[in-house]
CSV table of C-alpha atoms in Angstrom, one decimal:
chain,number,residue,atom,x,y,z
D,1,UNK,CA,-55.6,47.7,-11.9
D,2,UNK,CA,-52.8,49.9,-10.4
D,3,UNK,CA,-53.7,48.6,-6.9
D,4,UNK,CA,-53.6,45.0,-8.1
D,5,UNK,CA,-50.1,45.6,-9.7
D,6,UNK,CA,-48.8,47.2,-6.5
D,7,UNK,CA,-50.2,44.2,-4.5
D,8,UNK,CA,-48.5,41.7,-6.8
D,9,UNK,CA,-45.2,43.6,-6.6
D,10,UNK,CA,-45.4,43.6,-2.8
D,11,UNK,CA,-46.0,39.8,-2.9
D,12,UNK,CA,-42.9,39.3,-5.1
D,13,UNK,CA,-40.7,41.5,-2.9
D,14,UNK,CA,-41.8,39.6,0.2
D,15,UNK,CA,-41.1,36.2,-1.5
D,16,UNK,CA,-37.7,37.4,-2.5
D,17,UNK,CA,-36.9,38.5,1.0
D,18,UNK,CA,-38.0,35.1,2.4
D,19,UNK,CA,-36.0,33.3,-0.2
D,20,UNK,CA,-32.9,35.3,0.8
D,21,UNK,CA,-33.4,34.7,4.5
D,22,UNK,CA,-33.9,30.9,4.0
D,23,UNK,CA,-30.8,30.7,1.8
D,24,UNK,CA,-28.6,32.7,4.2
D,25,UNK,CA,-29.7,31.4,7.5
D,26,UNK,CA,-31.0,27.9,7.0
D,27,UNK,CA,-28.4,27.1,4.4
D,28,UNK,CA,-25.5,27.9,6.8
D,29,UNK,CA,-27.2,26.0,9.6
D,30,UNK,CA,-27.5,22.9,7.4
D,31,UNK,CA,-23.8,23.2,6.4
D,32,UNK,CA,-22.9,23.3,10.1
D,33,UNK,CA,-25.1,20.2,10.8
D,34,UNK,CA,-23.5,18.4,7.9
D,35,UNK,CA,-20.0,19.1,9.3
D,36,UNK,CA,-20.9,18.0,12.8
D,37,UNK,CA,-22.4,14.7,11.6
D,38,UNK,CA,-19.4,13.9,9.6
D,39,UNK,CA,-17.2,14.4,12.7
D,40,UNK,CA,-19.5,12.2,14.8
D,41,UNK,CA,-19.3,9.5,12.0
D,42,UNK,CA,-15.5,9.6,12.3
D,43,UNK,CA,-15.5,9.4,16.1
D,44,UNK,CA,-18.3,7.0,16.7
D,45,UNK,CA,-17.6,3.8,14.8
D,46,UNK,CA,-19.0,1.8,17.8
D,47,UNK,CA,-22.6,3.0,17.1
D,48,UNK,CA,-23.1,2.7,13.4
D,49,UNK,CA,-26.9,2.6,13.8
D,50,UNK,CA,-26.9,6.1,15.4
D,51,UNK,CA,-24.6,7.5,12.7
D,52,UNK,CA,-26.7,5.9,10.0
D,53,UNK,CA,-29.9,7.4,11.4
D,54,UNK,CA,-28.3,10.8,11.6
D,55,UNK,CA,-27.1,10.6,8.0
D,56,UNK,CA,-30.5,9.7,6.8
D,57,UNK,CA,-32.0,12.7,8.7
D,58,UNK,CA,-29.3,15.0,7.3
D,59,UNK,CA,-29.9,13.9,3.7
D,60,UNK,CA,-33.7,14.3,4.1
D,61,UNK,CA,-33.4,17.8,5.5
D,62,UNK,CA,-30.9,18.9,2.8
D,63,UNK,CA,-33.1,17.4,0.1
D,64,UNK,CA,-36.2,19.1,1.5
D,65,UNK,CA,-34.2,22.4,1.7
D,66,UNK,CA,-33.1,22.1,-1.9
D,67,UNK,CA,-36.6,21.3,-3.1
D,68,UNK,CA,-37.9,24.3,-1.3
D,69,UNK,CA,-35.3,26.6,-2.9
D,70,UNK,CA,-36.1,25.1,-6.3
D,71,UNK,CA,-39.8,25.7,-5.8
D,72,UNK,CA,-39.2,29.4,-4.9
D,73,UNK,CA,-36.8,29.8,-7.9
D,74,UNK,CA,-39.4,28.1,-10.1
D,75,UNK,CA,-42.1,30.6,-9.0
D,76,UNK,CA,-39.9,33.5,-10.1
D,77,UNK,CA,-39.7,32.0,-13.6
D,78,UNK,CA,-43.3,30.9,-13.7
D,79,UNK,CA,-44.7,34.3,-12.7
D,80,UNK,CA,-43.0,35.7,-15.9
D,81,UNK,CA,-43.6,32.8,-18.3
D,82,UNK,CA,-46.0,30.3,-16.8
D,83,UNK,CA,-46.0,27.7,-19.6
D,84,UNK,CA,-42.3,27.5,-20.4
D,85,UNK,CA,-41.4,27.8,-16.7
D,86,UNK,CA,-43.8,24.9,-15.9
D,87,UNK,CA,-42.3,22.9,-18.7
D,88,UNK,CA,-38.9,23.2,-17.1
D,89,UNK,CA,-40.3,22.2,-13.7
D,90,UNK,CA,-42.1,19.2,-15.1
D,91,UNK,CA,-39.2,17.8,-17.1
D,92,UNK,CA,-36.8,18.3,-14.2
D,93,UNK,CA,-39.0,16.4,-11.7
D,94,UNK,CA,-39.6,13.5,-14.1
D,95,UNK,CA,-36.0,13.3,-15.1
D,96,UNK,CA,-34.9,13.2,-11.4
D,97,UNK,CA,-37.4,10.3,-10.9
D,98,UNK,CA,-36.3,8.4,-13.9
D,99,UNK,CA,-39.6,8.8,-15.7
D,100,UNK,CA,-40.7,10.3,-19.0
D,101,UNK,CA,-43.3,13.0,-19.6
D,102,UNK,CA,-44.9,14.5,-22.7
D,103,UNK,CA,-45.8,18.2,-22.4
D,104,UNK,CA,-47.9,19.9,-25.1
D,105,UNK,CA,-48.8,23.6,-25.2
D,106,UNK,CA,-49.4,25.6,-28.3
D,107,UNK,CA,-48.1,29.1,-28.9
D,108,UNK,CA,-51.6,30.5,-28.3
D,109,UNK,CA,-51.5,29.2,-24.8
D,110,UNK,CA,-48.0,30.5,-24.1
D,111,UNK,CA,-49.1,34.0,-25.4
D,112,UNK,CA,-52.2,34.0,-23.3
D,113,UNK,CA,-50.3,33.5,-20.1
D,114,UNK,CA,-47.6,36.0,-21.1
D,115,UNK,CA,-50.3,38.7,-21.8
D,116,UNK,CA,-52.5,37.9,-18.8
D,117,UNK,CA,-50.1,37.5,-15.8
D,118,UNK,CA,-52.6,36.9,-13.0
D,119,UNK,CA,-50.5,35.8,-9.9
D,120,UNK,CA,-53.6,34.4,-8.2
D,121,UNK,CA,-54.2,32.0,-11.1
D,122,UNK,CA,-50.6,31.2,-11.7
D,123,UNK,CA,-49.8,30.4,-8.1
D,124,UNK,CA,-52.8,28.1,-7.6
D,125,UNK,CA,-52.3,26.4,-11.0
D,126,UNK,CA,-48.7,25.8,-10.1
D,127,UNK,CA,-49.7,24.2,-6.8
D,128,UNK,CA,-52.2,22.0,-8.6
D,129,UNK,CA,-49.7,20.8,-11.2
D,130,UNK,CA,-47.1,20.1,-8.5
D,131,UNK,CA,-49.6,18.0,-6.6
D,132,UNK,CA,-50.6,16.1,-9.7
D,133,UNK,CA,-46.9,15.4,-10.5
D,134,UNK,CA,-46.2,14.3,-6.9
D,135,UNK,CA,-49.1,11.8,-7.1
D,136,UNK,CA,-48.0,10.5,-10.4
D,137,UNK,CA,-44.4,10.0,-9.3
D,138,UNK,CA,-45.7,8.1,-6.3
D,139,UNK,CA,-48.4,5.9,-8.0
D,140,UNK,CA,-47.8,6.1,-11.7
D,141,UNK,CA,-45.6,4.3,-14.2
D,142,UNK,CA,-44.4,4.6,-17.8
D,143,UNK,CA,-44.8,7.8,-19.8
D,144,UNK,CA,-47.3,10.5,-18.6
D,145,UNK,CA,-48.7,13.4,-20.6
D,146,UNK,CA,-49.8,17.0,-19.9
D,147,UNK,CA,-51.8,19.0,-22.6
D,148,UNK,CA,-52.8,22.6,-22.5
D,149,UNK,CA,-55.5,23.7,-24.9
D,150,UNK,CA,-57.0,27.1,-25.4
D,151,UNK,CA,-60.8,26.9,-25.9
D,152,UNK,CA,-63.5,29.6,-26.0
D,153,UNK,CA,-63.2,31.4,-22.8
D,154,UNK,CA,-61.1,28.9,-20.9
D,155,UNK,CA,-57.9,26.9,-20.7
D,156,UNK,CA,-58.3,23.1,-20.7
D,157,UNK,CA,-55.5,21.1,-19.0
D,158,UNK,CA,-55.5,17.3,-19.4
D,159,UNK,CA,-53.2,14.8,-17.7
D,160,UNK,CA,-52.9,11.2,-18.6
D,161,UNK,CA,-50.9,8.4,-16.9
D,162,UNK,CA,-50.8,4.7,-16.2
D,163,UNK,CA,-51.4,4.5,-12.4
D,164,UNK,CA,-51.8,2.3,-9.4
D,165,UNK,CA,-54.3,4.7,-7.8
D,166,UNK,CA,-57.2,3.3,-5.9
D,167,UNK,CA,-60.3,5.5,-6.4
D,168,UNK,CA,-61.1,5.5,-2.7
D,169,UNK,CA,-57.6,6.8,-1.9
D,170,UNK,CA,-58.0,9.5,-4.6
D,171,UNK,CA,-61.2,10.8,-3.0
D,172,UNK,CA,-59.8,10.8,0.5
D,173,UNK,CA,-56.3,11.9,0.1
D,174,UNK,CA,-55.0,15.3,1.2
D,175,UNK,CA,-53.3,15.8,-2.1
D,176,UNK,CA,-56.7,15.4,-3.9
D,177,UNK,CA,-58.3,17.8,-1.5
D,178,UNK,CA,-55.6,20.4,-2.1
D,179,UNK,CA,-56.1,20.1,-5.9
D,180,UNK,CA,-59.9,20.6,-5.5
D,181,UNK,CA,-59.5,23.6,-3.2
D,182,UNK,CA,-56.9,25.3,-5.5
D,183,UNK,CA,-59.1,24.8,-8.6
D,184,UNK,CA,-62.1,26.2,-6.8
D,185,UNK,CA,-60.1,29.3,-5.8
D,186,UNK,CA,-59.6,30.2,-9.5
D,187,UNK,CA,-63.3,29.4,-10.4
D,188,UNK,CA,-62.3,26.3,-12.3
D,189,UNK,CA,-63.7,22.8,-12.5
D,190,UNK,CA,-62.2,19.4,-12.9
D,191,UNK,CA,-63.0,15.7,-13.5
D,192,UNK,CA,-61.1,12.5,-12.7
D,193,UNK,CA,-61.5,9.1,-14.3
D,194,UNK,CA,-59.8,5.9,-13.4
D,195,UNK,CA,-60.3,3.2,-16.0
D,196,UNK,CA,-58.3,0.0,-16.3
D,197,UNK,CA,-55.3,1.5,-14.7
D,198,UNK,CA,-55.4,4.7,-16.7
D,199,UNK,CA,-55.7,8.0,-14.7
D,200,UNK,CA,-57.3,10.8,-16.6
D,201,UNK,CA,-57.6,14.3,-15.1
D,202,UNK,CA,-59.3,17.3,-16.9
D,203,UNK,CA,-59.1,20.8,-15.5
D,204,UNK,CA,-60.9,23.8,-17.0
D,205,UNK,CA,-59.9,27.4,-15.9
D,206,UNK,CA,-61.8,30.5,-17.2
D,207,UNK,CA,-59.4,33.0,-18.7
């Protein structure tokens, strides 16, 4: 148990170092790039297509950078309090996309994660939920719903959404493969149903 704790602390320290390096070095480089593109835009009115393309690239890089920083910051919170940290992540992503999400988790589920902080489970489950959200924001519509239930010996997570998924795409997609691999890593199982435009995912994780 002490060895596992030392290993987890080492992982956290390494992640914090990476986070600091990204923020310090890549952040300043992006600021320089932004400044240079603004100068080009002011001097190069004769080629608006080039300037427009550079602006789009700049915005995409900055957005990706911010999302990565958010993700690393999220992991710091989630490692301490998985359910409430995940709740914040879910609400933020749906609000940014102009969508609504319902998130249900009882106090017993919150307590279970607080008292059993297994980084292996937390990190894989976080990745699974991020992938599910990404797919829903791409294909879904209306109000979606996450539920966490504590059952005998395992946690059951259900996700419901109105979706434009095609079942063949769900089976072949890289996102779906990532979900399957991550769940398998934590000895879980899952099932997916698509019925009349309703997407239903059930995940069971032994705890």
